[in-house]
PDB file of C-alpha atoms and ligand atoms in Angstrom:
ATOM      1  CA  MET A   1     -55.454  19.470   4.632  1.00 61.00           C
ATOM      2  CA  SER A   2     -53.214  21.951   6.469  1.00 81.00           C
ATOM      3  CA  ASP A   3     -50.002  23.313   4.976  1.00 89.00           C
ATOM      4  CA  GLU A   4     -48.145  21.742   7.864  1.00 89.00           C
ATOM      5  CA  GLN A   5     -49.477  18.294   7.003  1.00 91.00           C
ATOM      6  CA  ASP A   6     -48.659  18.810   3.330  1.00 93.00           C
ATOM      7  CA  LEU A   7     -45.134  19.751   4.264  1.00 95.00           C
ATOM      8  CA  ALA A   8     -44.730  16.719   6.548  1.00 96.00           C
ATOM      9  CA  PHE A   9     -46.026  14.526   3.723  1.00 97.00           C
ATOM     10  CA  GLU A  10     -43.540  15.937   1.199  1.00 97.00           C
ATOM     11  CA  THR A  11     -40.735  15.489   3.756  1.00 97.00           C
ATOM     12  CA  LEU A  12     -41.745  11.861   4.137  1.00 97.00           C
ATOM     13  CA  LEU A  13     -41.780  11.332   0.345  1.00 97.00           C
ATOM     14  CA  ASN A  14     -38.293  12.836   0.125  1.00 97.00           C
ATOM     15  CA  TYR A  15     -37.123  10.585   2.951  1.00 97.00           C
ATOM     16  CA  LEU A  16     -38.401   7.508   1.072  1.00 96.00           C
ATOM     17  CA  LYS A  17     -36.717   8.692  -2.104  1.00 95.00           C
ATOM     18  CA  GLN A  18     -33.371   9.460  -0.529  1.00 96.00           C
ATOM     19  CA  SER A  19     -33.073   6.675   2.031  1.00 95.00           C
ATOM     20  CA  TRP A  20     -34.908   3.872   0.257  1.00 93.00           C
ATOM     21  CA  ARG A  21     -34.748   4.882  -3.423  1.00 91.00           C
ATOM     22  CA  ILE A  22     -38.507   4.656  -3.546  1.00 92.00           C
ATOM     23  CA  ASP A  23     -39.699   7.608  -5.563  1.00 94.00           C
ATOM     24  CA  PHE A  24     -43.377   8.470  -5.221  1.00 96.00           C
ATOM     25  CA  THR A  25     -42.883  12.176  -5.881  1.00 95.00           C
ATOM     26  CA  GLY A  26     -44.440  11.918  -9.365  1.00 96.00           C
ATOM     27  CA  TYR A  27     -47.655  10.341  -8.040  1.00 96.00           C
ATOM     28  CA  LYS A  28     -50.972  12.127  -7.430  1.00 95.00           C
ATOM     29  CA  ARG A  29     -51.146  13.336  -3.858  1.00 95.00           C
ATOM     30  CA  PRO A  30     -54.780  12.630  -2.865  1.00 94.00           C
ATOM     31  CA  THR A  31     -54.564   8.907  -3.736  1.00 93.00           C
ATOM     32  CA  LEU A  32     -51.168   8.507  -2.096  1.00 95.00           C
ATOM     33  CA  MET A  33     -52.301  10.289   1.071  1.00 96.00           C
ATOM     34  CA  ARG A  34     -55.464   8.200   1.309  1.00 96.00           C
ATOM     35  CA  LEU A  35     -53.518   4.945   0.957  1.00 96.00           C
ATOM     36  CA  MET A  36     -50.822   5.999   3.371  1.00 96.00           C
ATOM     37  CA  LYS A  37     -53.366   7.125   5.987  1.00 96.00           C
ATOM     38  CA  LYS A  38     -54.947   3.681   5.765  1.00 96.00           C
ATOM     39  CA  ARG A  39     -51.612   2.031   6.515  1.00 96.00           C
ATOM     40  CA  MET A  40     -50.911   4.522   9.329  1.00 97.00           C
ATOM     41  CA  GLN A  41     -54.212   3.624  10.958  1.00 97.00           C
ATOM     42  CA  ARG A  42     -53.159  -0.031  11.003  1.00 95.00           C
ATOM     43  CA  VAL A  43     -50.124   0.885  13.103  1.00 96.00           C
ATOM     44  CA  GLU A  44     -52.082   3.499  15.044  1.00 97.00           C
ATOM     45  CA  ILE A  45     -50.090   6.526  14.003  1.00 97.00           C
ATOM     46  CA  GLY A  46     -51.794   9.862  13.413  1.00 95.00           C
ATOM     47  CA  SER A  47     -49.283  12.192  11.784  1.00 96.00           C
ATOM     48  CA  TYR A  48     -46.928  11.898   8.816  1.00 97.00           C
ATOM     49  CA  SER A  49     -43.936  13.046  10.869  1.00 96.00           C
ATOM     50  CA  ASP A  50     -44.593  10.392  13.544  1.00 97.00           C
ATOM     51  CA  TYR A  51     -44.919   7.838  10.773  1.00 97.00           C
ATOM     52  CA  GLN A  52     -41.566   8.899   9.338  1.00 97.00           C
ATOM     53  CA  ASP A  53     -39.981   8.333  12.761  1.00 97.00           C
ATOM     54  CA  TYR A  54     -41.640   4.928  12.859  1.00 97.00           C
ATOM     55  CA  LEU A  55     -40.274   4.033   9.402  1.00 96.00           C
ATOM     56  CA  GLU A  56     -36.803   5.109  10.422  1.00 95.00           C
ATOM     57  CA  ALA A  57     -36.954   2.818  13.455  1.00 96.00           C
ATOM     58  CA  ASN A  58     -38.659  -0.161  11.743  1.00 95.00           C
ATOM     59  CA  SER A  59     -37.278  -0.930   8.317  1.00 92.00           C
ATOM     60  CA  VAL A  60     -39.738  -3.800   7.708  1.00 94.00           C
ATOM     61  CA  GLU A  61     -42.504  -1.225   7.770  1.00 96.00           C
ATOM     62  CA  VAL A  62     -41.195   0.075   4.441  1.00 95.00           C
ATOM     63  CA  ASP A  63     -42.349  -3.186   2.809  1.00 92.00           C
ATOM     64  CA  TYR A  64     -45.790  -2.895   4.346  1.00 94.00           C
ATOM     65  CA  LEU A  65     -46.046   0.686   3.170  1.00 95.00           C
ATOM     66  CA  LEU A  66     -45.039  -0.312  -0.364  1.00 92.00           C
ATOM     67  CA  ASP A  67     -47.704  -3.013  -0.352  1.00 90.00           C
ATOM     68  CA  ALA A  68     -50.269  -0.474   0.771  1.00 93.00           C
ATOM     69  CA  LEU A  69     -49.329   2.103  -1.862  1.00 93.00           C
ATOM     70  CA  LEU A  70     -49.012  -0.213  -4.864  1.00 90.00           C
ATOM     71  CA  LEU A  71     -52.473  -1.520  -5.477  1.00 90.00           C
ATOM     72  CA  ASN A  72     -52.064  -4.855  -7.201  1.00 89.00           C
ATOM     73  CA  VAL A  73     -55.737  -5.418  -7.919  1.00 91.00           C
ATOM     74  CA  THR A  74     -56.264  -7.079 -11.287  1.00 95.00           C
ATOM     75  CA  THR A  75     -58.250  -9.845 -13.009  1.00 96.00           C
ATOM     76  CA  PHE A  76     -58.145 -11.909 -16.177  1.00 97.00           C
ATOM     77  CA  PHE A  77     -60.117 -10.264 -18.997  1.00 97.00           C
ATOM     78  CA  ARG A  78     -60.696  -7.142 -16.890  1.00 96.00           C
ATOM     79  CA  ASP A  79     -63.321  -5.140 -18.870  1.00 96.00           C
ATOM     80  CA  PRO A  80     -64.283  -8.059 -21.115  1.00 96.00           C
ATOM     81  CA  GLN A  81     -65.763  -5.988 -23.953  1.00 97.00           C
ATOM     82  CA  ALA A  82     -62.520  -4.112 -24.399  1.00 98.00           C
ATOM     83  CA  TRP A  83     -60.620  -7.422 -24.624  1.00 98.00           C
ATOM     84  CA  GLU A  84     -63.154  -8.713 -27.124  1.00 98.00           C
ATOM     85  CA  TYR A  85     -62.426  -5.665 -29.240  1.00 98.00           C
ATOM     86  CA  ILE A  86     -58.687  -6.308 -28.900  1.00 98.00           C
ATOM     87  CA  ALA A  87     -59.213  -9.910 -30.062  1.00 98.00           C
ATOM     88  CA  ASN A  88     -61.544  -9.064 -32.958  1.00 98.00           C
ATOM     89  CA  GLU A  89     -60.229  -5.753 -34.239  1.00 98.00           C
ATOM     90  CA  ILE A  90     -56.758  -4.998 -32.961  1.00 98.00           C
ATOM     91  CA  VAL A  91     -54.997  -8.363 -33.153  1.00 98.00           C
ATOM     92  CA  PRO A  92     -55.984  -8.858 -36.845  1.00 97.00           C
ATOM     93  CA  ARG A  93     -54.577  -5.398 -37.643  1.00 97.00           C
ATOM     94  CA  ILE A  94     -51.345  -6.203 -35.834  1.00 97.00           C
ATOM     95  CA  LEU A  95     -51.020  -9.439 -37.809  1.00 96.00           C
ATOM     96  CA  GLU A  96     -51.795  -7.663 -41.080  1.00 95.00           C
ATOM     97  CA  ALA A  97     -48.961  -5.241 -40.444  1.00 94.00           C
ATOM     98  CA  LYS A  98     -46.566  -8.207 -40.201  1.00 91.00           C
ATOM     99  CA  PRO A  99     -46.954 -10.209 -43.384  1.00 85.00           C
ATOM    100  CA  ASN A 100     -43.604 -11.996 -43.215  1.00 84.00           C
ATOM    101  CA  ASN A 101     -43.991 -13.975 -40.040  1.00 87.00           C
ATOM    102  CA  GLU A 102     -42.166 -11.288 -38.112  1.00 94.00           C
ATOM    103  CA  LEU A 103     -42.088 -11.267 -34.328  1.00 97.00           C
ATOM    104  CA  ILE A 104     -45.032  -9.814 -32.453  1.00 98.00           C
ATOM    105  CA  ARG A 105     -43.974  -7.881 -29.375  1.00 98.00           C
ATOM    106  CA  VAL A 106     -46.321  -6.940 -26.543  1.00 98.00           C
ATOM    107  CA  TRP A 107     -45.650  -5.182 -23.242  1.00 98.00           C
ATOM    108  CA  SER A 108     -47.947  -5.359 -20.246  1.00 98.00           C
ATOM    109  CA  ALA A 109     -46.594  -2.497 -18.120  1.00 98.00           C
ATOM    110  CA  GLY A 110     -47.843  -2.366 -14.525  1.00 98.00           C
ATOM    111  CA  CYS A 111     -48.892  -6.004 -14.904  1.00 98.00           C
ATOM    112  CA  ALA A 112     -49.401  -6.673 -11.158  1.00 97.00           C
ATOM    113  CA  SER A 113     -49.636 -10.482 -10.724  1.00 97.00           C
ATOM    114  CA  GLY A 114     -49.683 -11.210 -14.462  1.00 98.00           C
ATOM    115  CA  GLU A 115     -53.354 -11.819 -15.275  1.00 98.00           C
ATOM    116  CA  GLU A 116     -53.302  -9.173 -17.997  1.00 98.00           C
ATOM    117  CA  ALA A 117     -50.205 -10.661 -19.649  1.00 98.00           C
ATOM    118  CA  TYR A 118     -51.747 -14.142 -19.725  1.00 98.00           C
ATOM    119  CA  THR A 119     -55.000 -12.688 -21.023  1.00 98.00           C
ATOM    120  CA  ILE A 120     -53.251 -11.304 -24.103  1.00 98.00           C
ATOM    121  CA  ALA A 121     -51.233 -14.537 -24.377  1.00 98.00           C
ATOM    122  CA  ILE A 122     -54.463 -16.538 -24.579  1.00 98.00           C
ATOM    123  CA  ILE A 123     -55.918 -14.135 -27.160  1.00 98.00           C
ATOM    124  CA  LEU A 124     -52.804 -14.332 -29.345  1.00 98.00           C
ATOM    125  CA  ALA A 125     -52.537 -18.118 -29.016  1.00 98.00           C
ATOM    126  CA  GLU A 126     -56.177 -18.401 -30.087  1.00 98.00           C
ATOM    127  CA  ALA A 127     -55.516 -16.139 -33.091  1.00 97.00           C
ATOM    128  CA  LEU A 128     -52.250 -17.720 -34.230  1.00 96.00           C
ATOM    129  CA  GLY A 129     -52.413 -21.297 -33.030  1.00 97.00           C
ATOM    130  CA  GLU A 130     -49.980 -22.582 -30.435  1.00 96.00           C
ATOM    131  CA  GLU A 131     -47.080 -23.385 -32.731  1.00 96.00           C
ATOM    132  CA  GLU A 132     -47.015 -19.972 -34.348  1.00 96.00           C
ATOM    133  CA  PHE A 133     -47.568 -18.337 -30.977  1.00 97.00           C
ATOM    134  CA  ARG A 134     -44.441 -20.037 -29.670  1.00 96.00           C
ATOM    135  CA  ARG A 135     -42.478 -19.025 -32.734  1.00 96.00           C
ATOM    136  CA  ARG A 136     -43.564 -15.439 -33.144  1.00 96.00           C
ATOM    137  CA  VAL A 137     -44.809 -13.927 -29.883  1.00 98.00           C
ATOM    138  CA  LYS A 138     -42.879 -12.216 -27.096  1.00 98.00           C
ATOM    139  CA  ILE A 139     -44.869 -10.769 -24.220  1.00 98.00           C
ATOM    140  CA  TYR A 140     -43.035  -8.674 -21.656  1.00 98.00           C
ATOM    141  CA  ALA A 141     -44.780  -8.235 -18.315  1.00 98.00           C
ATOM    142  CA  THR A 142     -43.352  -5.765 -15.827  1.00 98.00           C
ATOM    143  CA  ASP A 143     -44.235  -4.113 -12.552  1.00 98.00           C
ATOM    144  CA  LEU A 144     -42.518  -2.086  -9.876  1.00 96.00           C
ATOM    145  CA  ASP A 145     -43.646  -4.555  -7.240  1.00 95.00           C
ATOM    146  CA  GLU A 146     -41.245  -7.465  -7.005  1.00 94.00           C
ATOM    147  CA  GLU A 147     -43.674  -9.771  -5.205  1.00 94.00           C
ATOM    148  CA  ALA A 148     -46.337  -9.227  -7.834  1.00 96.00           C
ATOM    149  CA  VAL A 149     -43.830  -9.981 -10.585  1.00 97.00           C
ATOM    150  CA  ALA A 150     -42.797 -13.191  -8.788  1.00 98.00           C
ATOM    151  CA  HIS A 151     -46.443 -14.263  -8.625  1.00 97.00           C
ATOM    152  CA  GLY A 152     -46.842 -13.608 -12.344  1.00 98.00           C
ATOM    153  CA  ARG A 153     -43.736 -15.584 -13.187  1.00 98.00           C
ATOM    154  CA  LEU A 154     -45.061 -18.510 -11.167  1.00 97.00           C
ATOM    155  CA  ALA A 155     -48.293 -18.295 -13.191  1.00 98.00           C
ATOM    156  CA  THR A 156     -50.328 -20.086 -10.556  1.00 98.00           C
ATOM    157  CA  TYR A 157     -53.884 -18.950  -9.867  1.00 97.00           C
ATOM    158  CA  SER A 158     -56.784 -20.146  -7.749  1.00 95.00           C
ATOM    159  CA  SER A 159     -60.134 -20.977  -9.304  1.00 92.00           C
ATOM    160  CA  ARG A 160     -61.452 -17.774  -7.778  1.00 91.00           C
ATOM    161  CA  GLU A 161     -58.794 -15.793  -9.601  1.00 94.00           C
ATOM    162  CA  LEU A 162     -59.754 -17.601 -12.795  1.00 95.00           C
ATOM    163  CA  ARG A 163     -63.467 -16.939 -12.458  1.00 94.00           C
ATOM    164  CA  ASP A 164     -63.579 -14.653 -15.512  1.00 94.00           C
ATOM    165  CA  VAL A 165     -61.871 -17.141 -17.814  1.00 96.00           C
ATOM    166  CA  PRO A 166     -64.218 -19.406 -19.782  1.00 96.00           C
ATOM    167  CA  ASP A 167     -63.894 -23.096 -18.783  1.00 95.00           C
ATOM    168  CA  GLU A 168     -62.876 -24.086 -22.256  1.00 97.00           C
ATOM    169  CA  LEU A 169     -59.898 -21.705 -22.135  1.00 97.00           C
ATOM    170  CA  ILE A 170     -58.921 -22.843 -18.632  1.00 97.00           C
ATOM    171  CA  ASN A 171     -58.853 -26.425 -19.862  1.00 96.00           C
ATOM    172  CA  LYS A 172     -56.833 -25.499 -22.905  1.00 98.00           C
ATOM    173  CA  TYR A 173     -54.251 -23.154 -21.394  1.00 98.00           C
ATOM    174  CA  PHE A 174     -53.828 -24.164 -17.743  1.00 97.00           C
ATOM    175  CA  ASP A 175     -52.435 -27.256 -16.037  1.00 97.00           C
ATOM    176  CA  GLN A 176     -54.830 -28.063 -13.250  1.00 94.00           C
ATOM    177  CA  SER A 177     -54.121 -29.545  -9.859  1.00 92.00           C
ATOM    178  CA  LYS A 178     -56.619 -30.029  -7.061  1.00 87.00           C
ATOM    179  CA  THR A 179     -56.246 -26.533  -5.686  1.00 89.00           C
ATOM    180  CA  VAL A 180     -54.632 -24.322  -8.305  1.00 94.00           C
ATOM    181  CA  CYS A 181     -54.199 -23.833 -12.029  1.00 97.00           C
ATOM    182  CA  THR A 182     -50.887 -22.961 -13.689  1.00 98.00           C
ATOM    183  CA  PHE A 183     -50.521 -21.391 -17.098  1.00 98.00           C
ATOM    184  CA  ARG A 184     -48.913 -23.982 -19.397  1.00 97.00           C
ATOM    185  CA  SER A 185     -45.128 -23.900 -19.155  1.00 96.00           C
ATOM    186  CA  ASP A 186     -44.545 -24.491 -22.885  1.00 96.00           C
ATOM    187  CA  LEU A 187     -46.443 -21.285 -23.663  1.00 97.00           C
ATOM    188  CA  ARG A 188     -45.166 -19.444 -20.612  1.00 96.00           C
ATOM    189  CA  ARG A 189     -41.652 -19.318 -22.040  1.00 96.00           C
ATOM    190  CA  ASP A 190     -42.769 -16.479 -24.269  1.00 96.00           C
ATOM    191  CA  VAL A 191     -44.149 -14.430 -21.394  1.00 98.00           C
ATOM    192  CA  ILE A 192     -41.182 -12.738 -19.771  1.00 98.00           C
ATOM    193  CA  PHE A 193     -41.548 -11.134 -16.351  1.00 98.00           C
ATOM    194  CA  GLY A 194     -39.310  -8.473 -14.883  1.00 98.00           C
ATOM    195  CA  ARG A 195     -39.191  -5.630 -12.433  1.00 97.00           C
ATOM    196  CA  HIS A 196     -39.424  -2.259 -14.135  1.00 98.00           C
ATOM    197  CA  ASN A 197     -40.153   1.222 -12.877  1.00 97.00           C
ATOM    198  CA  LEU A 198     -42.192   3.170 -15.423  1.00 97.00           C
ATOM    199  CA  VAL A 199     -41.097   6.480 -13.952  1.00 95.00           C
ATOM    200  CA  GLN A 200     -37.354   5.793 -14.169  1.00 94.00           C
ATOM    201  CA  ASP A 201     -36.420   2.908 -16.418  1.00 96.00           C
ATOM    202  CA  PRO A 202     -36.043   2.972 -20.203  1.00 96.00           C
ATOM    203  CA  PRO A 203     -38.961   1.337 -22.014  1.00 97.00           C
ATOM    204  CA  ILE A 204     -39.073  -1.990 -23.810  1.00 97.00           C
ATOM    205  CA  SER A 205     -39.110  -1.144 -27.507  1.00 97.00           C
ATOM    206  CA  ARG A 206     -40.303  -2.197 -31.001  1.00 97.00           C
ATOM    207  CA  LEU A 207     -43.735  -2.985 -29.654  1.00 98.00           C
ATOM    208  CA  ASP A 208     -46.888  -3.801 -31.543  1.00 98.00           C
ATOM    209  CA  LEU A 209     -49.123  -3.513 -28.519  1.00 98.00           C
ATOM    210  CA  LEU A 210     -48.494  -1.730 -25.260  1.00 98.00           C
ATOM    211  CA  ILE A 211     -50.943  -2.493 -22.481  1.00 98.00           C
ATOM    212  CA  CYS A 212     -50.713  -0.148 -19.525  1.00 98.00           C
ATOM    213  CA  ARG A 213     -53.964  -0.233 -17.626  1.00 97.00           C
ATOM    214  CA  ASN A 214     -54.959   1.338 -14.333  1.00 95.00           C
ATOM    215  CA  THR A 215     -51.412   2.418 -13.631  1.00 96.00           C
ATOM    216  CA  LEU A 216     -50.930   5.790 -15.351  1.00 94.00           C
ATOM    217  CA  MET A 217     -53.794   7.093 -13.261  1.00 92.00           C
ATOM    218  CA  TYR A 218     -51.614   7.115 -10.134  1.00 94.00           C
ATOM    219  CA  PHE A 219     -49.152   9.535 -11.773  1.00 94.00           C
ATOM    220  CA  ASN A 220     -49.457  13.309 -11.860  1.00 93.00           C
ATOM    221  CA  ALA A 221     -49.804  15.055 -15.241  1.00 91.00           C
ATOM    222  CA  GLU A 222     -46.104  15.750 -15.607  1.00 92.00           C
ATOM    223  CA  THR A 223     -45.093  12.140 -14.917  1.00 94.00           C
ATOM    224  CA  GLN A 224     -47.842  10.828 -17.206  1.00 93.00           C
ATOM    225  CA  ALA A 225     -46.530  13.042 -19.992  1.00 91.00           C
ATOM    226  CA  ARG A 226     -43.012  11.753 -19.507  1.00 93.00           C
ATOM    227  CA  VAL A 227     -44.148   8.116 -19.518  1.00 95.00           C
ATOM    228  CA  LEU A 228     -46.346   8.649 -22.581  1.00 94.00           C
ATOM    229  CA  ALA A 229     -43.445  10.163 -24.513  1.00 93.00           C
ATOM    230  CA  ARG A 230     -41.460   6.993 -23.779  1.00 96.00           C
ATOM    231  CA  PHE A 231     -44.401   4.822 -24.801  1.00 96.00           C
ATOM    232  CA  HIS A 232     -44.550   6.690 -28.104  1.00 96.00           C
ATOM    233  CA  PHE A 233     -40.902   5.903 -28.702  1.00 95.00           C
ATOM    234  CA  ALA A 234     -41.387   2.273 -27.642  1.00 97.00           C
ATOM    235  CA  LEU A 235     -44.161   1.496 -30.138  1.00 97.00           C
ATOM    236  CA  ASN A 236     -43.758   0.588 -33.783  1.00 96.00           C
ATOM    237  CA  ASP A 237     -45.432   3.105 -36.092  1.00 95.00           C
ATOM    238  CA  THR A 238     -48.359   0.714 -36.549  1.00 95.00           C
ATOM    239  CA  GLY A 239     -48.569  -0.036 -32.811  1.00 97.00           C
ATOM    240  CA  PHE A 240     -51.434   0.403 -30.371  1.00 97.00           C
ATOM    241  CA  LEU A 241     -51.676   1.604 -26.779  1.00 97.00           C
ATOM    242  CA  PHE A 242     -54.387   0.119 -24.526  1.00 98.00           C
ATOM    243  CA  VAL A 243     -55.088   1.902 -21.239  1.00 97.00           C
ATOM    244  CA  GLY A 244     -57.624   1.468 -18.424  1.00 95.00           C
ATOM    245  CA  LYS A 245     -61.343   2.056 -18.632  1.00 92.00           C
ATOM    246  CA  ALA A 246     -61.226   5.232 -16.530  1.00 85.00           C
ATOM    247  CA  GLU A 247     -58.068   6.631 -18.054  1.00 87.00           C
ATOM    248  CA  MET A 248     -57.708   9.446 -20.552  1.00 80.00           C
ATOM    249  CA  LEU A 249     -54.592  10.629 -22.298  1.00 74.00           C
ATOM    250  CA  LEU A 250     -55.003  14.251 -21.439  1.00 64.00           C
ATOM    251  CA  THR A 251     -51.448  15.189 -22.104  1.00 64.00           C
ATOM    252  CA  TYR A 252     -49.534  14.540 -25.302  1.00 58.00           C
ATOM    253  CA  THR A 253     -52.489  14.209 -27.625  1.00 69.00           C
ATOM    254  CA  ASN A 254     -50.047  14.906 -30.451  1.00 83.00           C
ATOM    255  CA  LEU A 255     -48.403  11.516 -29.875  1.00 91.00           C
ATOM    256  CA  PHE A 256     -51.478   9.280 -29.936  1.00 93.00           C
ATOM    257  CA  THR A 257     -54.846   9.381 -31.572  1.00 92.00           C
ATOM    258  CA  PRO A 258     -57.956   7.591 -30.297  1.00 92.00           C
ATOM    259  CA  PHE A 259     -58.600   4.431 -32.286  1.00 95.00           C
ATOM    260  CA  LYS A 260     -61.507   3.182 -30.191  1.00 95.00           C
ATOM    261  CA  LEU A 261     -62.027   5.708 -27.445  1.00 93.00           C
ATOM    262  CA  LYS A 262     -64.780   3.716 -25.750  1.00 94.00           C
ATOM    263  CA  TYR A 263     -62.265   0.986 -24.948  1.00 96.00           C
ATOM    264  CA  ARG A 264     -59.339   3.366 -24.469  1.00 95.00           C
ATOM    265  CA  ILE A 265     -57.370   2.026 -27.383  1.00 96.00           C
ATOM    266  CA  PHE A 266     -55.047   4.536 -29.049  1.00 95.00           C
ATOM    267  CA  ALA A 267     -52.979   4.410 -32.213  1.00 96.00           C
ATOM    268  CA  LYS A 268     -49.519   5.869 -32.372  1.00 95.00           C
ATOM    269  CA  LEU A 269     -49.185   8.985 -34.459  1.00 91.00           C
ATOM    270  CA  PRO A 270     -45.951   8.242 -36.273  1.00 84.00           C
ATOM    271  CA  LYS A 271     -43.156  10.736 -35.821  1.00 74.00           C
ATOM    272  CA  GLY A 272     -43.122  11.405 -39.564  1.00 66.00           C
ATOM    273  CA  LYS A 273     -46.666  12.659 -39.468  1.00 59.00           C
ATOM    274  CA  LEU A 274     -45.882  14.801 -36.477  1.00 58.00           C
ATOM    275  CA  ARG A 275     -42.800  16.160 -38.212  1.00 59.00           C
ATOM    276  CA  ASP A 276     -44.817  16.841 -41.397  1.00 59.00           C
ATOM    277  CA  ARG A 277     -47.322  18.745 -39.365  1.00 58.00           C
ATOM    278  CA  LEU A 278     -44.679  20.810 -37.619  1.00 58.00           C
ATOM    279  CA  LEU A 279     -42.935  21.481 -40.940  1.00 58.00           C
ATOM    280  CA  ALA A 280     -46.214  22.584 -42.473  1.00 57.00           C
ATOM    281  CA  ILE A 281     -46.717  24.985 -39.593  1.00 57.00           C
ATOM    282  CA  ALA A 282     -43.136  26.242 -39.891  1.00 60.00           C
ATOM    283  CA  ASP A 283     -43.604  26.631 -43.672  1.00 57.00           C
ATOM    284  CA  ALA A 284     -46.743  28.650 -43.179  1.00 56.00           C
ATOM    285  CA  ALA A 285     -44.964  30.874 -40.691  1.00 57.00           C
ATOM    286  CA  ASN A 286     -42.012  31.348 -43.043  1.00 55.00           C
ATOM    287  CA  THR A 287     -44.297  32.232 -45.936  1.00 50.00           C
ATOM    288  CA  GLU A 288     -45.941  34.850 -43.806  1.00 47.00           C
ATOM    289  CA  VAL A 289     -42.678  36.611 -43.039  1.00 45.00           C
ATOM    290  CA  GLY A 290     -41.602  36.308 -46.660  1.00 41.00           C
ATOM    291  CA  HIS A 291     -38.825  33.706 -46.411  1.00 43.00           C
ATOM    292  CA  HIS A 292     -40.165  31.779 -49.395  1.00 39.00           C
TER     293      HIS A 292
HETATM  294  C1  SAM B 301     -54.153  -1.501 -10.204  1.00 64.25           C
HETATM  295  S1  SAM B 301     -52.725  -2.353 -10.738  1.00 64.25           S
HETATM  296  C2  SAM B 301     -53.142  -2.612 -12.463  1.00 64.25           C
HETATM  297  C3  SAM B 301     -52.960  -4.044 -12.899  1.00 64.25           C
HETATM  298  C4  SAM B 301     -53.374  -4.343 -14.328  1.00 64.25           C
HETATM  299  N1  SAM B 301     -52.632  -3.549 -15.293  1.00 64.25           N
HETATM  300  C5  SAM B 301     -54.855  -4.144 -14.515  1.00 64.25           C
HETATM  301  O1  SAM B 301     -55.275  -3.124 -15.060  1.00 64.25           O
HETATM  302  O2  SAM B 301     -55.638  -5.013 -14.124  1.00 64.25           O
HETATM  303  C6  SAM B 301     -51.500  -1.070 -10.792  1.00 64.25           C
HETATM  304  C7  SAM B 301     -50.077  -1.611 -10.827  1.00 64.25           C
HETATM  305  O3  SAM B 301     -49.179  -0.550 -11.116  1.00 64.25           O
HETATM  306  C8  SAM B 301     -47.955  -0.832 -10.468  1.00 64.25           C
HETATM  307  N2  SAM B 301     -47.146   0.390 -10.418  1.00 64.25           N
HETATM  308  C9  SAM B 301     -47.308   1.492  -9.666  1.00 64.25           C
HETATM  309  N3  SAM B 301     -46.320   2.384  -9.884  1.00 64.25           N
HETATM  310  C10 SAM B 301     -45.504   1.826 -10.836  1.00 64.25           C
HETATM  311  C11 SAM B 301     -44.303   2.252 -11.482  1.00 64.25           C
HETATM  312  N4  SAM B 301     -43.746   3.430 -11.200  1.00 64.25           N
HETATM  313  N5  SAM B 301     -43.737   1.432 -12.391  1.00 64.25           N
HETATM  314  C12 SAM B 301     -44.299   0.226 -12.678  1.00 64.25           C
HETATM  315  N6  SAM B 301     -45.430  -0.231 -12.097  1.00 64.25           N
HETATM  316  C13 SAM B 301     -46.027   0.562 -11.183  1.00 64.25           C
HETATM  317  C14 SAM B 301     -48.407  -1.346  -9.111  1.00 64.25           C
HETATM  318  O4  SAM B 301     -47.402  -2.089  -8.469  1.00 64.25           O
HETATM  319  C15 SAM B 301     -49.640  -2.187  -9.490  1.00 64.25           C
HETATM  320  O5  SAM B 301     -49.292  -3.535  -9.648  1.00 64.25           O
END
C-alpha cells in the first residue's frame, strides 16, 4: 500500500467522521480497507479519493458503505460448546452470587440482529423457569447498526436462521407461522434493544454477564483498551466477560483474568484486588527508600 493511498484513506475516514459523524478512526486499517475496497468495486471506483468525491455527491452511498463495513454476520448458539459452558458453568455461578432473587443483568454488545441476545435469553429461561426469568432477568442488546437493531427488536427469524436451535427449543420459545418464527413476546419484554456505539457511548452498568463477541476484533489496540476499561467498570465484581472464539484480551490484562480461556470467558478482577496489588507494590517501594 503506497503512502499516498494511506493518506487518501485517512482523509476519507476524517471526512466520514466530520461530515457524517461516523467514526471509524479507531478501527484496524487492513480489515476496513479490505471491506471498503469491496464496496468500491461494486460501484466501479478505483481510488479512495475518487470514492470520497462519489460519497460527497451521493449521500445514499453512505448507507451502503456502512452496511459494507459493519459485518452483521451472526447465528444462534454461535460456537455451541462455549454456550454449553455458559449454561453449565457460568449461569449457575451468576445465580449463586445472587441469593436474594436479585435482578440478573446481561448485555449483548455488538449484538447484530439479536441472535446472541435470544440465545442467552433461552439459556436463562431454561435455568430459571419462565416466571422467574420474567421477574428477574434484563438483557440489553445493542449495536451501532440501526437496521440490525430493528431486526433484533422484531425478533423474527427464518427457519434457516434458526438451524442451530434444537427443535424442542424452537417449539418452546418461538411463535411459528408458515414462513417465519418469532421469539415469544411475553419473554421478549425483558430483552431490550437499542443503538449504542461502543467507541463513544457510556456502557450499560451493574452487569453480571457481558457478551461482546466478534466485535472488539475490528478495533485497534488503543480503542480495545478503552472499551475494555469501560467493560470493567460496567461489570459487577462477580461478573463475567464472554468474547469471540478468535479474540484475545491482549491489553488490560490487569482488569480481567481468564476463567475459561478455551471459550474466551473472563472474570473481572475487582478494583479492590487491583488496588491491593498496587498498594503492595507502593508499600514495597516505600520500604526500600526507608519511608516505613
Ligand atoms: C460480526 S458481528 C458480531 C455479532 C455477534 N456478537 C456474534 O458474535 O455473532 C459484529 C457487530 O459489531 C457491530 N459494531 C461494529 N462497530 C461497532 C461499534 N463501534 N459499536 C457497536 N457495535 C459495533 C457491527 O454492526 C456488527 O453487527
